[in-house]
Short mmCIF file of C-alpha atoms in Angstrom, two decimals:
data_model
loop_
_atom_site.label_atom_id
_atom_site.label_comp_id
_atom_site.label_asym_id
_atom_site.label_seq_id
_atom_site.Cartn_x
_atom_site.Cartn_y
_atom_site.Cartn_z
CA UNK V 187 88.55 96.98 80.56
CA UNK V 188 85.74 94.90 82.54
CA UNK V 189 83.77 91.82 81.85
CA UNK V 190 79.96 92.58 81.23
CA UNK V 191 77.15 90.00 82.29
CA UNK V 192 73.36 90.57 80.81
CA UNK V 193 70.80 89.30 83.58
CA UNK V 194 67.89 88.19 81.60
CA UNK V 195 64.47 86.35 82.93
CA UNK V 196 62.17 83.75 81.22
CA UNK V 197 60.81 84.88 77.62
CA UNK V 198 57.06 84.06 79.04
CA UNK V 199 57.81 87.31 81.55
CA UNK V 200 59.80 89.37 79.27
CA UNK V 201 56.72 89.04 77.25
CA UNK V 202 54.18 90.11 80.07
CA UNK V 203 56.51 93.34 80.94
CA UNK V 204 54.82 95.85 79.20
CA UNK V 205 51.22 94.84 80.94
CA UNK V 206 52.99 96.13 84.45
CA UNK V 207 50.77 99.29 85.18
CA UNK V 208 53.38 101.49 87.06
CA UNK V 209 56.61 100.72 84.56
CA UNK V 210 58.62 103.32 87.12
CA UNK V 211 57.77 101.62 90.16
CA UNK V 212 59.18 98.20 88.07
CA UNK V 213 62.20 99.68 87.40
CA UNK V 214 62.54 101.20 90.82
CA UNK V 215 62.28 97.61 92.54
CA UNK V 216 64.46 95.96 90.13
CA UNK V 217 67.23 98.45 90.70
CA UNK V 218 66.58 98.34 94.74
CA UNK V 219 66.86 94.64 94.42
CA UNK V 220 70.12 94.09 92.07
CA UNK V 221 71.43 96.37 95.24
CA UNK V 222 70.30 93.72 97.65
CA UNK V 223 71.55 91.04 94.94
CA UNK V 224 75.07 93.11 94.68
CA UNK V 225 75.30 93.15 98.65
CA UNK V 226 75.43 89.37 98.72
CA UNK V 227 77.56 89.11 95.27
CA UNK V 228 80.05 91.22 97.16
CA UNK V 229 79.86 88.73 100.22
CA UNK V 230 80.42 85.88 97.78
CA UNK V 231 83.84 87.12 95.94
CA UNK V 232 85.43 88.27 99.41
CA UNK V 233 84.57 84.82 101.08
CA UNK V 234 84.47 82.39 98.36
CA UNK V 235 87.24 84.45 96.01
CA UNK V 236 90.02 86.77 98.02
CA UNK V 237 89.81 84.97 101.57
CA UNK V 238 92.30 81.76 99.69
CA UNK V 239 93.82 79.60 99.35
CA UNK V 240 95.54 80.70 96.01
CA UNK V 241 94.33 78.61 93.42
CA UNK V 242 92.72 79.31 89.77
CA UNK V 243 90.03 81.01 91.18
CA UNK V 244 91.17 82.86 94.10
CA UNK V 245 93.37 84.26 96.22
CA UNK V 246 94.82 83.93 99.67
CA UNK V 247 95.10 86.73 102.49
CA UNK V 248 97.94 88.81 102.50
CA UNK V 249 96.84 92.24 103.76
CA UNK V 250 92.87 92.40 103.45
CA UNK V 251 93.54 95.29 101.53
CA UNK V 252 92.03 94.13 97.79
CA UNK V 253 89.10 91.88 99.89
CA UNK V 254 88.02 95.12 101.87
CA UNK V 255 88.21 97.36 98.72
CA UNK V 256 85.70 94.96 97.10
CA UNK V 257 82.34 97.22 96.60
CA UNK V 258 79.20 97.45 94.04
CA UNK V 259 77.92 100.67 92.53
CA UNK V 260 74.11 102.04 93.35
CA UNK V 261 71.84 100.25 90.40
CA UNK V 262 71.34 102.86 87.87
CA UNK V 263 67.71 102.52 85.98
CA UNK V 264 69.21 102.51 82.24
CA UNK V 265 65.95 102.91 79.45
CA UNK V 266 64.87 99.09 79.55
CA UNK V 267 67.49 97.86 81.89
CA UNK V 268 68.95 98.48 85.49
CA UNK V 269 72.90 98.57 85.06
CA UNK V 270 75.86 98.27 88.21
CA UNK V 271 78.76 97.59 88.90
CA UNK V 272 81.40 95.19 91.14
CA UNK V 273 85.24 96.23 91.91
CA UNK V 274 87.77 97.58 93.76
CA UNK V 275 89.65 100.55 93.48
CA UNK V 276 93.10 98.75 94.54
CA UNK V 277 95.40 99.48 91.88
CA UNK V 278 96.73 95.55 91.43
CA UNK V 279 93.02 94.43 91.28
CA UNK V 280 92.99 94.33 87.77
CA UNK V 281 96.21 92.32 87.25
CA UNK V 282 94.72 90.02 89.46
CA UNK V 283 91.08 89.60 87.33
CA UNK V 284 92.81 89.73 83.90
CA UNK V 285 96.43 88.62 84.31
CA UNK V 286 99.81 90.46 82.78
CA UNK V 287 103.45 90.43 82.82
CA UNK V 288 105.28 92.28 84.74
CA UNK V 289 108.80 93.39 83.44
CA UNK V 290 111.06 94.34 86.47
CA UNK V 291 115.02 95.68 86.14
CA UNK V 292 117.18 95.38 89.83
CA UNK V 293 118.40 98.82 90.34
CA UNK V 294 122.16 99.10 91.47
CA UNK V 295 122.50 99.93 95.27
CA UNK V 296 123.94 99.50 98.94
CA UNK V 297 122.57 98.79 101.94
CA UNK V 298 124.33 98.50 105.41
CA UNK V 299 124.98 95.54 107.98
CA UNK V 300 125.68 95.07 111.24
CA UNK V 301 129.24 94.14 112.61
CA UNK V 302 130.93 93.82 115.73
CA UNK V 303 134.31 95.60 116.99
CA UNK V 304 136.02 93.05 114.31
CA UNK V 305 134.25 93.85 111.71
CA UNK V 306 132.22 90.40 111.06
CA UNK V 307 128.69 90.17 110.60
CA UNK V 308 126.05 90.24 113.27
CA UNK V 309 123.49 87.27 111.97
CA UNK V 310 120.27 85.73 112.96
CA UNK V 311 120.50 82.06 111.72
CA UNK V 312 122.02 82.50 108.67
CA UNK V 313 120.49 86.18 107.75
CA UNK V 314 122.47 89.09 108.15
CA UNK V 315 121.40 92.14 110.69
CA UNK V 316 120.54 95.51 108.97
CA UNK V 317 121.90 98.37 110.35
CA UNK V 318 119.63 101.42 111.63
CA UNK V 319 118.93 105.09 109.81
CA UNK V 320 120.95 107.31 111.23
CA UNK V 321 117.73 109.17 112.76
CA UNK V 322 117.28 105.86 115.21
CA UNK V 323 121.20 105.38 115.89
CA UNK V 324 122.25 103.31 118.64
CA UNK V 325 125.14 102.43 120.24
CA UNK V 326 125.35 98.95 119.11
CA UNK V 327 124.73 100.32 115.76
CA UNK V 328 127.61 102.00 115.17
CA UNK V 329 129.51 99.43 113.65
CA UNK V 330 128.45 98.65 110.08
CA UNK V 331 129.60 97.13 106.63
CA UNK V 332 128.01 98.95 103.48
CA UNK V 333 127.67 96.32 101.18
CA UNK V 334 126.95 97.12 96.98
CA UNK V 335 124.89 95.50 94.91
CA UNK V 336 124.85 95.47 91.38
CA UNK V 337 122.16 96.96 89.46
CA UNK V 338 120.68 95.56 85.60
CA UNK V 339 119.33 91.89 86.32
CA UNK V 340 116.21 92.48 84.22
CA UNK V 341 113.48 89.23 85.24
CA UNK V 342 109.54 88.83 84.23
CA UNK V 343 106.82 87.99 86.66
CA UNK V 344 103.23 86.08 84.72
CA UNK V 345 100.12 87.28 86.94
CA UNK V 346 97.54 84.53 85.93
CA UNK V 347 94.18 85.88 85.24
CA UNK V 348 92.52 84.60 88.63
CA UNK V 349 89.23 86.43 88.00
CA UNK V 350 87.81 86.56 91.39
CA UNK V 351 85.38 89.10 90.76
CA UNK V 352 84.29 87.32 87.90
CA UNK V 353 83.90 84.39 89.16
CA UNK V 354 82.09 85.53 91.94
CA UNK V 355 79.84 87.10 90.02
CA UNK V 356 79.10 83.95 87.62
CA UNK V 357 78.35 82.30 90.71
CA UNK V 358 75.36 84.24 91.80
CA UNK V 359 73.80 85.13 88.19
CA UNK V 360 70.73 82.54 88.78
CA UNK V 361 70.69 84.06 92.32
CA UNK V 362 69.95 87.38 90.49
CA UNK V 363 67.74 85.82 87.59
CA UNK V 364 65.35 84.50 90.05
CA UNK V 365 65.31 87.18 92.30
CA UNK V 366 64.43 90.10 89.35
CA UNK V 367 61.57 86.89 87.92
CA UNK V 368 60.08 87.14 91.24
CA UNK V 369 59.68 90.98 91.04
CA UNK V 370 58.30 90.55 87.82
CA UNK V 371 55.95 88.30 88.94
CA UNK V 372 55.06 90.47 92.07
CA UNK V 373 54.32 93.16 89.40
CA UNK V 374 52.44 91.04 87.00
CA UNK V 375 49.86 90.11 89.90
CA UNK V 376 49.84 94.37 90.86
CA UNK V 377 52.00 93.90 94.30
CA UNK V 378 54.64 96.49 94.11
CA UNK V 379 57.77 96.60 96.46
#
């Protein structure tokens, strides 16, 4: 599921369109410039949108993997139109443009703890000390406390829809409406690209 947005210029040069002499060269220059247009749309969401602070709108740095990922297909010249498209490949993208729920269930387990010869627990501050795998076993290490936990606590996380690649595409549409008029006009008065 993605959100689609139509590009469209003034009716006066929608008009004029079919007077442009070379129609391929038209539709070869509007495609090379939504690219251009694109670049700068792709700019806009990872500054303006993933680069936070968390709010409706965007989001805040965690691990710059979803504001790297961000990326625009090549234009593709589509009968009348010029078509592309603005994503990311990161699998929690999408919860993040549309919103969800999230249904999670705590799975039973155990995990181990530091002690000393007496058996009480080696903290920092008031967090316990985990032990090591037994691949990376030190000395120190060798006194631990396996503690269970219980499994079955069932709990729901709401993802707002954020829509940062929406938005930052809603932002530059009259970037991209002016820039496809002025190759229009270009055309109209025979300069080609």
């Amino acid at each position: 599921m993605s959100q689609a947005f139509d590009i469209e210029i003034s009716g006066d040069l929608v008009a004029a369109i079919p007077r442009i002499k070379d129609q391929a060269g038209y539709a070869r220059a509007l495609a090379r410039e939504m690219d251009f247009q694109n670049e700068l749309t792709v700019a806009q969401i990872q500054c303006a949108h993933l680069s936070g602070p968390t709010t409706d709108s965007s989001l805040s740095v965690r691990t710059d993997r979803l504001r790297s990922s961000v990326n625009a297909s090549k234009a593709v010249i589509l009968g009348t139109g010029v078509a592309s498209t603005i994503g990311s490949n990161v699998k929690y993208a999408t919860i993040h443009e549309f919103g969800g729920v999230i249904q999670r269930t705590v799975k039973a387990g155990s995990v181990k703890l530091l002690t000393n010869k007496r058996g009480e627990l080696l903290t920092r501050g008031n967090l316990a000390t985990f032990a090591r795998t037994k691949k990376r076993v030190r000395k120190m290490d060798s006194h631990f406390r396996e503690v269970k936990f219980a499994g079955g606590k069932s709990y729901t996380i709401t993802i707002p829809a954020r829509a940062p690649f929406g938005h930052g595409i809603a932002d530059r549409l009259p970037d991209y409406t002016a820039a496809f008029e002025r190759v229009t006009e270009n055309f109209l008065k025979g300069k080609s690209e």
